[in-house]
PDB file of C-alpha atoms in Angstrom:
ATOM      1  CA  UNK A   7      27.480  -2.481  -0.092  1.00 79.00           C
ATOM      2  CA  UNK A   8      24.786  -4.913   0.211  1.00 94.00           C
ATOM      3  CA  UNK A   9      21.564  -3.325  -1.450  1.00 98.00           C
ATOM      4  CA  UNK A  10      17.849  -4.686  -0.888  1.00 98.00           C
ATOM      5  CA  UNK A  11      16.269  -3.434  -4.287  1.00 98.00           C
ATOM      6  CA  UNK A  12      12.238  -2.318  -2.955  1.00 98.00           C
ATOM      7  CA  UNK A  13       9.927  -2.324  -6.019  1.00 98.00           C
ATOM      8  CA  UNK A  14       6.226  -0.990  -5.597  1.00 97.00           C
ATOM      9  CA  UNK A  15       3.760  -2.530  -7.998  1.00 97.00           C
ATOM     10  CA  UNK A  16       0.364  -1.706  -9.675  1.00 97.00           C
ATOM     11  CA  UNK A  17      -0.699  -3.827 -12.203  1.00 97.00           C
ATOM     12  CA  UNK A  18       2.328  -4.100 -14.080  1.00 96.00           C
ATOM     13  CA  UNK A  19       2.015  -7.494 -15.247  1.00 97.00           C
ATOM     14  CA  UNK A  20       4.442  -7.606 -18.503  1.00 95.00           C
ATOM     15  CA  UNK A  21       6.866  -4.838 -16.960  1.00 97.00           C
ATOM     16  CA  UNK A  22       7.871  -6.551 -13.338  1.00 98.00           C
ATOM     17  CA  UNK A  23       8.804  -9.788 -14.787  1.00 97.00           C
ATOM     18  CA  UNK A  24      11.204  -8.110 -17.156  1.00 97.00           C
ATOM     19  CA  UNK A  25      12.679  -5.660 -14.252  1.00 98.00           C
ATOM     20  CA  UNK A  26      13.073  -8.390 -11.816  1.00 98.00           C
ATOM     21  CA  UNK A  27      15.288 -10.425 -14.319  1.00 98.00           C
ATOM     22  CA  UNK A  28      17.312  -7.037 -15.374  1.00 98.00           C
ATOM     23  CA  UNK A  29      17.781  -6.029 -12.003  1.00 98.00           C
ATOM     24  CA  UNK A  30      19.218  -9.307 -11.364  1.00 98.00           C
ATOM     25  CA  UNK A  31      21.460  -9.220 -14.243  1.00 97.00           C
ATOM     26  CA  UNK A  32      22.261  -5.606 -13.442  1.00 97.00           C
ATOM     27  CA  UNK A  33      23.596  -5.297  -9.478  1.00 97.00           C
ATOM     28  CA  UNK A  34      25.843  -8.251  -8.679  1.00 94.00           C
ATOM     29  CA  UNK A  35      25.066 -10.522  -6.426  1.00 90.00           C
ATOM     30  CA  UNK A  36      27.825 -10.386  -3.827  1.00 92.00           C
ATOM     31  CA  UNK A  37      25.971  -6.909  -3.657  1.00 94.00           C
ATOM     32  CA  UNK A  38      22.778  -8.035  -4.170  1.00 97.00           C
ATOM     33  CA  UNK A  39      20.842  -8.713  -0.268  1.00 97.00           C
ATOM     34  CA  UNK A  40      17.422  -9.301  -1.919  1.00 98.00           C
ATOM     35  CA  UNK A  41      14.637  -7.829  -4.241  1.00 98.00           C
ATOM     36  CA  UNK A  42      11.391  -7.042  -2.611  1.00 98.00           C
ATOM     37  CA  UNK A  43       8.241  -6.569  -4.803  1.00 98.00           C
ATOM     38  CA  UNK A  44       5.714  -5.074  -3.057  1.00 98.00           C
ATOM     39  CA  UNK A  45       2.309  -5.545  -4.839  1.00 98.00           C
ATOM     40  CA  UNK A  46      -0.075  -2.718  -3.744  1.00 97.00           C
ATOM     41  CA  UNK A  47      -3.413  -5.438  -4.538  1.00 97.00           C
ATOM     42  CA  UNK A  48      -3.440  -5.920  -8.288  1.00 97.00           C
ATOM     43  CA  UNK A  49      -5.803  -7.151 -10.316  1.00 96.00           C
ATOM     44  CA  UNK A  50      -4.328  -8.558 -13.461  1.00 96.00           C
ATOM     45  CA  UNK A  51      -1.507 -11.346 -13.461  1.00 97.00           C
ATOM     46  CA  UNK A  52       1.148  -9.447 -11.416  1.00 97.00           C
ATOM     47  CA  UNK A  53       1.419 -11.731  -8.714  1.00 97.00           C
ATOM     48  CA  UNK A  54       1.539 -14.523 -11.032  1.00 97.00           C
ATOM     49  CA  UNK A  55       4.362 -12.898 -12.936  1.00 97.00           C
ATOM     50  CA  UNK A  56       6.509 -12.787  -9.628  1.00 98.00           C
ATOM     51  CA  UNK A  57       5.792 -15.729  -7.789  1.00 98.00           C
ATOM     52  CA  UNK A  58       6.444 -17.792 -11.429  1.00 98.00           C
ATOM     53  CA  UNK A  59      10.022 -15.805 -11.225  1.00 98.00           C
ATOM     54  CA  UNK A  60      10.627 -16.888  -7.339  1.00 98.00           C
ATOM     55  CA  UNK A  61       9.009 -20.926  -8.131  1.00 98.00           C
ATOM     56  CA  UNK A  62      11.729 -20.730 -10.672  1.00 98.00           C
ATOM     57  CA  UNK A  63      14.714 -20.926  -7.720  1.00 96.00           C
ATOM     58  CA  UNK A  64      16.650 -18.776 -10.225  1.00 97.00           C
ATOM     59  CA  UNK A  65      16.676 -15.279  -7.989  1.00 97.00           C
ATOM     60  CA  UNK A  66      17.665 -15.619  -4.784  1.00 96.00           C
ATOM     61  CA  UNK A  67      16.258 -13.081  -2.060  1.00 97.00           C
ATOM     62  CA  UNK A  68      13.396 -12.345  -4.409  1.00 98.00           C
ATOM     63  CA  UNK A  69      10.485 -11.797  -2.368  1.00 98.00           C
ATOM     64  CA  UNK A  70       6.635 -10.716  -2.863  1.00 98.00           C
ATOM     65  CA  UNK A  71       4.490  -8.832  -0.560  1.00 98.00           C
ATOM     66  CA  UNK A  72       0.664  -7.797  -1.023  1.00 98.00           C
ATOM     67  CA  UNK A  73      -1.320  -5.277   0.693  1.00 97.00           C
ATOM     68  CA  UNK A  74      -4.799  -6.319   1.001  1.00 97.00           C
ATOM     69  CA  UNK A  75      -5.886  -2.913  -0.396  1.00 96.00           C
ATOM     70  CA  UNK A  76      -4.175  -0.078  -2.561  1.00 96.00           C
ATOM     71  CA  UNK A  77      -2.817   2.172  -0.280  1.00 94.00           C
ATOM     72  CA  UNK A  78      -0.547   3.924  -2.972  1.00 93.00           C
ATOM     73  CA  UNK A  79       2.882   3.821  -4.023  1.00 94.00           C
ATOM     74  CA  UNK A  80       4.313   5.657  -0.608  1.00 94.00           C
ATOM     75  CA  UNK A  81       3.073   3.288   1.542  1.00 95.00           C
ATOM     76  CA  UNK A  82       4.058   0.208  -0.589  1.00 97.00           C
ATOM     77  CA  UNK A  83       7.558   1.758  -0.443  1.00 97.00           C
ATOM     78  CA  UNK A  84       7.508   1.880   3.076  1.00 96.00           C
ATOM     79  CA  UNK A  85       6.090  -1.525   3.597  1.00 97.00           C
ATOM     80  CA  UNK A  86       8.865  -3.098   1.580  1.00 98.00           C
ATOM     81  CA  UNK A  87      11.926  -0.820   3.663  1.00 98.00           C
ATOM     82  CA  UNK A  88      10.217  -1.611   6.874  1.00 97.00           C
ATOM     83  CA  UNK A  89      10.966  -5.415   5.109  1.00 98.00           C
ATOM     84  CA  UNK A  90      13.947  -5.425   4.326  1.00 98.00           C
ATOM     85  CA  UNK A  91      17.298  -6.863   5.790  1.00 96.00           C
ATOM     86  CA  UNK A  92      19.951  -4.821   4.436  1.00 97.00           C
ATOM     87  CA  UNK A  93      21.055  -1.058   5.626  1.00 97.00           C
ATOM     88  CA  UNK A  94      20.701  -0.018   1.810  1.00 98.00           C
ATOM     89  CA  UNK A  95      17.965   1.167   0.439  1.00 98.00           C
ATOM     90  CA  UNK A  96      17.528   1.351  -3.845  1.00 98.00           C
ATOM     91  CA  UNK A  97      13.956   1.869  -5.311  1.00 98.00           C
ATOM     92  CA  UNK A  98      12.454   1.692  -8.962  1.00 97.00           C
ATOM     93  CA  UNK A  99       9.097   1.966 -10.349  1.00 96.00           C
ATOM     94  CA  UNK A 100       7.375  -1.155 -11.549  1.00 96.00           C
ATOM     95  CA  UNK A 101       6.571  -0.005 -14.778  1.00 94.00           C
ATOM     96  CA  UNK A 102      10.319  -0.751 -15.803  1.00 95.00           C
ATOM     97  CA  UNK A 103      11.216   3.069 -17.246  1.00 94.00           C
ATOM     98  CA  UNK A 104      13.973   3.254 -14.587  1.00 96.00           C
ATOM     99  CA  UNK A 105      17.027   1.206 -15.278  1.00 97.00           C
ATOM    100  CA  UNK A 106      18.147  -0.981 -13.335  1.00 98.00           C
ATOM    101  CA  UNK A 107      22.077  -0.873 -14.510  1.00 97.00           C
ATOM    102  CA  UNK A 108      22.041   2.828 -12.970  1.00 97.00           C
ATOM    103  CA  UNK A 109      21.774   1.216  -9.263  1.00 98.00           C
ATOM    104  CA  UNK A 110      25.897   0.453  -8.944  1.00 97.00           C
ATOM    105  CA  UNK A 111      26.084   3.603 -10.043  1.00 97.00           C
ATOM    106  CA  UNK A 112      24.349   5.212  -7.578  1.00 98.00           C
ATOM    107  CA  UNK A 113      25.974   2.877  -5.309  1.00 97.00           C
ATOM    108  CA  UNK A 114      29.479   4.603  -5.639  1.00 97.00           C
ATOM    109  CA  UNK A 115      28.104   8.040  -4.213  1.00 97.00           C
ATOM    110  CA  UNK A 116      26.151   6.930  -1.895  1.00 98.00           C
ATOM    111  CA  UNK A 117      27.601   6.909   1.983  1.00 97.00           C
ATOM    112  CA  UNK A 118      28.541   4.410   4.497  1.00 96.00           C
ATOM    113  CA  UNK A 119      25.480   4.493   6.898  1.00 95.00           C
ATOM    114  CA  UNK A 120      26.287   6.167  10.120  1.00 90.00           C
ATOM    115  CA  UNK A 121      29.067   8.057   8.541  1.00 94.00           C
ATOM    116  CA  UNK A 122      29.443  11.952   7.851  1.00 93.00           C
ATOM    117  CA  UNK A 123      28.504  10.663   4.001  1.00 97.00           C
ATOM    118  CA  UNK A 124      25.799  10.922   1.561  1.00 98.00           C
ATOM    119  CA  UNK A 125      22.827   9.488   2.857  1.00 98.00           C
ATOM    120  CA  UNK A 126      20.492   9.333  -0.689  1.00 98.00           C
ATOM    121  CA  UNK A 127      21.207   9.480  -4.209  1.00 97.00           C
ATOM    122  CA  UNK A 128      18.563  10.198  -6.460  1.00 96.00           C
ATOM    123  CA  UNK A 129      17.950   9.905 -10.389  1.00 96.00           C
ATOM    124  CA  UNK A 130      17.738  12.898 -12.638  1.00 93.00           C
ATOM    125  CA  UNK A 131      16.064  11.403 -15.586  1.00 90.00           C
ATOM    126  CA  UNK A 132      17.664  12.113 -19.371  1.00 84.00           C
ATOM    127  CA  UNK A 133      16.087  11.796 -22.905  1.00 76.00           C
ATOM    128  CA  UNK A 134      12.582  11.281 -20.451  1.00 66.00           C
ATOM    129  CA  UNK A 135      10.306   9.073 -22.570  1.00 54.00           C
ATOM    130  CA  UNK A 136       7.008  10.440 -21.317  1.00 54.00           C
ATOM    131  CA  UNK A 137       4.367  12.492 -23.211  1.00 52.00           C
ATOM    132  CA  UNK A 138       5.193  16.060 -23.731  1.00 55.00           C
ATOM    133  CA  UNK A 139       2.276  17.469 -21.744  1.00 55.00           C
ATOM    134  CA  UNK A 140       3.871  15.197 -18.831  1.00 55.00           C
ATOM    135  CA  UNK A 141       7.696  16.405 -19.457  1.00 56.00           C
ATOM    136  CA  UNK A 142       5.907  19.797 -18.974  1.00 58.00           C
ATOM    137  CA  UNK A 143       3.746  19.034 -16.095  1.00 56.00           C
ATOM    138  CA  UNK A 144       6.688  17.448 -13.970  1.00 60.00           C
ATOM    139  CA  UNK A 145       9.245  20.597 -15.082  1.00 64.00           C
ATOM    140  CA  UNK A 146       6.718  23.233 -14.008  1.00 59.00           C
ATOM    141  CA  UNK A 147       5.761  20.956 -10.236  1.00 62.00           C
ATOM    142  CA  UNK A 148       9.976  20.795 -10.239  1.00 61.00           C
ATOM    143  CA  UNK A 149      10.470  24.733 -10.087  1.00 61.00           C
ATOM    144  CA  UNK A 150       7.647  25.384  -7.876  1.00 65.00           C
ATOM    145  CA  UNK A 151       8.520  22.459  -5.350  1.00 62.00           C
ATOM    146  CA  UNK A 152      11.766  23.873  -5.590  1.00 62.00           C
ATOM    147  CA  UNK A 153      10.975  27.313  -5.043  1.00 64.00           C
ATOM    148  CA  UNK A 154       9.489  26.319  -2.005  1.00 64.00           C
ATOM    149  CA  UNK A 155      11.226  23.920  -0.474  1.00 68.00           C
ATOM    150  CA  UNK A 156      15.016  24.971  -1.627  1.00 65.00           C
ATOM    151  CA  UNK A 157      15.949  21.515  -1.757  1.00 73.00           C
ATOM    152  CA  UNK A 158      17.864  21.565  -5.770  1.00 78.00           C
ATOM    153  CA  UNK A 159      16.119  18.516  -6.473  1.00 78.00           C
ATOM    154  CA  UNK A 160      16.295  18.750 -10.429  1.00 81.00           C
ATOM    155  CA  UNK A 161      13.544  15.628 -10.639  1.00 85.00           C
ATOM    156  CA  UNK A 162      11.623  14.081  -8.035  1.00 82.00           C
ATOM    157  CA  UNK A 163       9.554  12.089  -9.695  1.00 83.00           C
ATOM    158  CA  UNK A 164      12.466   9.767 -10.454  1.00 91.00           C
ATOM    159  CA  UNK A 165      11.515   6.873  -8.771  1.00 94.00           C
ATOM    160  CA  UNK A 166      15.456   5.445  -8.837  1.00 97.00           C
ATOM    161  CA  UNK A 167      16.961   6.268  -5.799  1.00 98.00           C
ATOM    162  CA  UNK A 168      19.723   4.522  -3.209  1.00 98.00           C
ATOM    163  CA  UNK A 169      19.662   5.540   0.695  1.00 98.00           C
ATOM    164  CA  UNK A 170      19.998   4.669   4.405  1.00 98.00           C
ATOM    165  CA  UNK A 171      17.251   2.414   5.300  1.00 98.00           C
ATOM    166  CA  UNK A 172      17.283   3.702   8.932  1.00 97.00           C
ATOM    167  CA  UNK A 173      17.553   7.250   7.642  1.00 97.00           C
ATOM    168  CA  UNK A 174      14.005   6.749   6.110  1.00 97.00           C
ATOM    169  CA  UNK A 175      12.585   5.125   8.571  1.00 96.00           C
ATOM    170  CA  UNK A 176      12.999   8.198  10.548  1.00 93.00           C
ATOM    171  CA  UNK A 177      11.004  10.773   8.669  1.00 93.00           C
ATOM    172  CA  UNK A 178       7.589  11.294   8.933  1.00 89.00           C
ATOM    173  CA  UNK A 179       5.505   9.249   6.794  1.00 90.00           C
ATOM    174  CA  UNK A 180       2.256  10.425   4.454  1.00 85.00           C
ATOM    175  CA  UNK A 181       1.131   9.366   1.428  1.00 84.00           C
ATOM    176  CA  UNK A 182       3.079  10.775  -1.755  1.00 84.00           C
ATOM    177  CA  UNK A 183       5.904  11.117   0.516  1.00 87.00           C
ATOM    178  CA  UNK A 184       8.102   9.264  -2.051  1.00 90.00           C
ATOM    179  CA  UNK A 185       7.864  12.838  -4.158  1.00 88.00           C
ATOM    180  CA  UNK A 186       9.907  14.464  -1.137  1.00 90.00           C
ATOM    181  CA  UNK A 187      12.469  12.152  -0.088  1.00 93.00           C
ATOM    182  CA  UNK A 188      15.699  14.718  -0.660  1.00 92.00           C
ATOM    183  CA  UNK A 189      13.435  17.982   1.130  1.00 90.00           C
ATOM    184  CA  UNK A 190      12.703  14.836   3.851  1.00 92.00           C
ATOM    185  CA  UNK A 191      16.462  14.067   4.059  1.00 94.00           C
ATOM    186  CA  UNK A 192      17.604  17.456   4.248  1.00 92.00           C
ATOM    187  CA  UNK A 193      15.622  18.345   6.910  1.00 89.00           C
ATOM    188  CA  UNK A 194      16.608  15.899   8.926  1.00 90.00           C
ATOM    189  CA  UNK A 195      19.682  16.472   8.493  1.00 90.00           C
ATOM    190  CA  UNK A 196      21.141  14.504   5.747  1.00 94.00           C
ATOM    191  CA  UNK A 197      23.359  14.766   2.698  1.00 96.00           C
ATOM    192  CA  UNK A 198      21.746  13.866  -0.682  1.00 96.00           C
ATOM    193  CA  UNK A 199      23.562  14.185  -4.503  1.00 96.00           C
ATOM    194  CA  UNK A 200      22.037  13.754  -7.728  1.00 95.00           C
ATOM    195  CA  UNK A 201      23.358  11.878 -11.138  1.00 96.00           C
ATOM    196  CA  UNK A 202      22.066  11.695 -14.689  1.00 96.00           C
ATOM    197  CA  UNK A 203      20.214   7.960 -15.275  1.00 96.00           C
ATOM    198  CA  UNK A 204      18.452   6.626 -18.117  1.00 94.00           C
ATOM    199  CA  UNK A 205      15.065   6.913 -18.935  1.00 92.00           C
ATOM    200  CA  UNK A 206      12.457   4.121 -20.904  1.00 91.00           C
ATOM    201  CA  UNK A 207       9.510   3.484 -22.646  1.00 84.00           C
ATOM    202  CA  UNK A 208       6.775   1.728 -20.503  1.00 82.00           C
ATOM    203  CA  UNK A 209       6.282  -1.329 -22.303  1.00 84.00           C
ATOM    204  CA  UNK A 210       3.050  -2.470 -21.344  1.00 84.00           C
ATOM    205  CA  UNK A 211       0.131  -1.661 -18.998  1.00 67.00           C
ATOM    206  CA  UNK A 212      -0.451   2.306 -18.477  1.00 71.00           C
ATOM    207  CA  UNK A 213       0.320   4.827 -15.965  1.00 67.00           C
ATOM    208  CA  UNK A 214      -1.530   5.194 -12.710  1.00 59.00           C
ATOM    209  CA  UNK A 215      -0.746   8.998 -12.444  1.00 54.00           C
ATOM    210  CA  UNK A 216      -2.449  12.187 -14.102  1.00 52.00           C
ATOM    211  CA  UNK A 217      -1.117  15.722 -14.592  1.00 51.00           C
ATOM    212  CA  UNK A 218      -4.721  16.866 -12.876  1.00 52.00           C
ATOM    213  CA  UNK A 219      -4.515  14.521  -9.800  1.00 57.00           C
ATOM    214  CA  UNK A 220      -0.176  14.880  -9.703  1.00 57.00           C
ATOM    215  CA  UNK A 221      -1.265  18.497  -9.423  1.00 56.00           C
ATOM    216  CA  UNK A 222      -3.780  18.597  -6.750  1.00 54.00           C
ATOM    217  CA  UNK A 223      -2.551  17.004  -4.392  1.00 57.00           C
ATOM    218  CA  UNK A 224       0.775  18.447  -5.444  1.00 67.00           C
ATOM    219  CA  UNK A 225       0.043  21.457  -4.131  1.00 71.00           C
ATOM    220  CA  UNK A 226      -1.661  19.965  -0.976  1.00 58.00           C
ATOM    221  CA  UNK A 227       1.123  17.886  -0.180  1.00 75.00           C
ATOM    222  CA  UNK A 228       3.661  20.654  -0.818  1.00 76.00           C
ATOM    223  CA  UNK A 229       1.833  22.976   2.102  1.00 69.00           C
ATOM    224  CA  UNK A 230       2.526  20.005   4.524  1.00 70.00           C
ATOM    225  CA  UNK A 231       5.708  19.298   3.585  1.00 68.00           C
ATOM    226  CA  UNK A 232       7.233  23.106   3.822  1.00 74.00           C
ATOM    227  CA  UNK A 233       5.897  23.186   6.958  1.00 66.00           C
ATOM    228  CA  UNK A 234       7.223  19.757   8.445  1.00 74.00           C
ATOM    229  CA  UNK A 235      10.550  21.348   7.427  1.00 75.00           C
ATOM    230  CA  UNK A 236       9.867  24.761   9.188  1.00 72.00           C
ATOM    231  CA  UNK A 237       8.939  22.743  12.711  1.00 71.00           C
ATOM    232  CA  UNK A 238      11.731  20.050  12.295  1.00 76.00           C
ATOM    233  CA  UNK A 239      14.556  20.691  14.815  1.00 72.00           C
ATOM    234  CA  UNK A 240      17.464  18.398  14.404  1.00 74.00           C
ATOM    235  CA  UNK A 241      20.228  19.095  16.887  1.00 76.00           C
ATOM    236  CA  UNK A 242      23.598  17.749  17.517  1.00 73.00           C
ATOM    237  CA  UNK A 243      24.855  15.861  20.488  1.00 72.00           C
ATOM    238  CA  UNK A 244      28.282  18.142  20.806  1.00 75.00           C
ATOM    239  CA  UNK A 245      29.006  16.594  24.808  1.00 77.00           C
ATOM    240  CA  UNK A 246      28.051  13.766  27.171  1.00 81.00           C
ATOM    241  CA  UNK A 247      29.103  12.492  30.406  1.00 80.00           C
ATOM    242  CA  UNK A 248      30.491  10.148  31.036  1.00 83.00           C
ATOM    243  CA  UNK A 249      32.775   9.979  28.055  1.00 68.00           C
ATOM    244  CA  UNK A 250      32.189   7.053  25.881  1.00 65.00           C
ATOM    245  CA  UNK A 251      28.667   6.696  27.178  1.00 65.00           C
ATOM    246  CA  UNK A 252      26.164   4.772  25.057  1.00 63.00           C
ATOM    247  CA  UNK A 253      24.717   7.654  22.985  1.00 58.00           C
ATOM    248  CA  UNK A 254      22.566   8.038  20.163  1.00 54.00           C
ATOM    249  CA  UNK A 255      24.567   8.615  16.912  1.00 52.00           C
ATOM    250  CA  UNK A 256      24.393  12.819  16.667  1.00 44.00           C
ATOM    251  CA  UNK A 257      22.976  13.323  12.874  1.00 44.00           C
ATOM    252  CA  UNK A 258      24.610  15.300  10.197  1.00 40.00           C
ATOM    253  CA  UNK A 259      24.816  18.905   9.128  1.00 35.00           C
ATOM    254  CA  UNK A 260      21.359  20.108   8.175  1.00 36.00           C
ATOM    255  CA  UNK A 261      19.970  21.002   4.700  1.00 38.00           C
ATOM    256  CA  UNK A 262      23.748  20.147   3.130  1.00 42.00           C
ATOM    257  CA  UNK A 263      23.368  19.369  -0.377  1.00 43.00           C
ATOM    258  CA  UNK A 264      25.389  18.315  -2.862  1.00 44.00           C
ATOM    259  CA  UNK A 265      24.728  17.758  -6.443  1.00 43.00           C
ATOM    260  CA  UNK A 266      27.089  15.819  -8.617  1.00 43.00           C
TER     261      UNK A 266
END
């Protein structure tokens, strides 16, 4: 499958360098469309970093895109899919604690698009590397997002994930909807699955998130979200006429899940 790799960045100048060059090394190239770093308006070297990396002619495809204000790590995911040129979809955060070599692995569950397949694949972080108040923090949001939304999603905060680029671009966008991507899929009718993937220290820089602020609008965005999925209708096209009519593509079984 040809992959475009979408990369939101913050001011992770000494971490995006490094993952652009892993990722690189990582996916192969016959499978490798392009890398998009999207660079939600930094204000260290970042952008330096990455266009030093593309001025080098050594990564092919590897592009840079900056918002002219921080609009947050949802909407810098969505700029970058809305971007890119290939029907696959895989994501990372730019502080480089996701791993890169996991993508082909994600690759082999994920679905041909348009098929009756797996439409995402997300990351269930192992050995996490965080603090232990955040380990804590993201296990407790995990089993009350969960009991909520009944979507199994063992981590959402994994930020390494593969999926249908059209498939996202038909959910309803918010900010922090990057948190919700499985619930999202579900609900509109899509498979998702699940695998183990590593987990790393941030190497430099620090992390834009809080357990206060995750928490807030946590539960905020968790009201909205359980309620999109209560007003979502997604129904199947089982006839037309004439036969073989130009149709659109009926979508898959709703809320089917499968963990691996």
């Amino acid at each position: 499958m040809r992959v475009t790799i979408v990369i939101p960045a913050l001011n992770e100048a000494g971490n995006i360098g490094r993952l652009i060059e892993e990722s690189y090394a990582a996916v192969p190239v016959a499978n490798l469309a392009e890398l998009i770093v999207i660079d939600d308006a930094s204000d260290d070297t970042t952008p330096d970093e990455i266009k030093a990396l593309i001025d080098s002619g050594r990564f092919p495809g590897l592009r840079y895109l900056r918002h002219d204000r921080r609009s947050g790590q949802s909407t810098a995911l969505r700029t970058g899919v809305w971007a890119a040129t290939s029907p696959i979809i895989a994501t990372m955060d730019g502080d480089g604690q996701n791993d890169p070599r996991d993508i082909p692995r994600l690759l082999e569950l994920l679905g041909q698009p348009g098929s009756d397949g797996v439409a995402l694949v997300g990351g269930i972080r192992t050995n996490r590397q965080d603090t232990g108040s955040k380990r804590w923090a993201s296990k407790a949001a995990n089993f009350i997002r969960d009991s909520v939304l009944k979507d199994d999603c063992p981590d959402t905060g994994c930020g390494i994930k593969v999926y249908w680029r059209e498939a996202f671009l038909r959910l309803p966008f918010f900010t922090s909807m990057h948190r919700y991507l499985p619930a999202l899929f579900q609900t509109y009718g899509c498979k998702v699955a699940y695998l183990p993937v590593n987990d790393r220290h941030r190497q430099a820089g620090v992390s834009k998130y809080n357990n206060l602020n995750r928490a807030l609008v946590g539960i905020y965005d968790l009201v909205g979200v359980s309620w999109l999925r209560k007003r979502t209708k997604v129904p199947q096209i089982v006839d037309q006429h004439p036969a073989g009519a130009p149709s659109v593509k009926p979508d898959v079984r709703l809320h089917d899940k499968t963990t691996v």
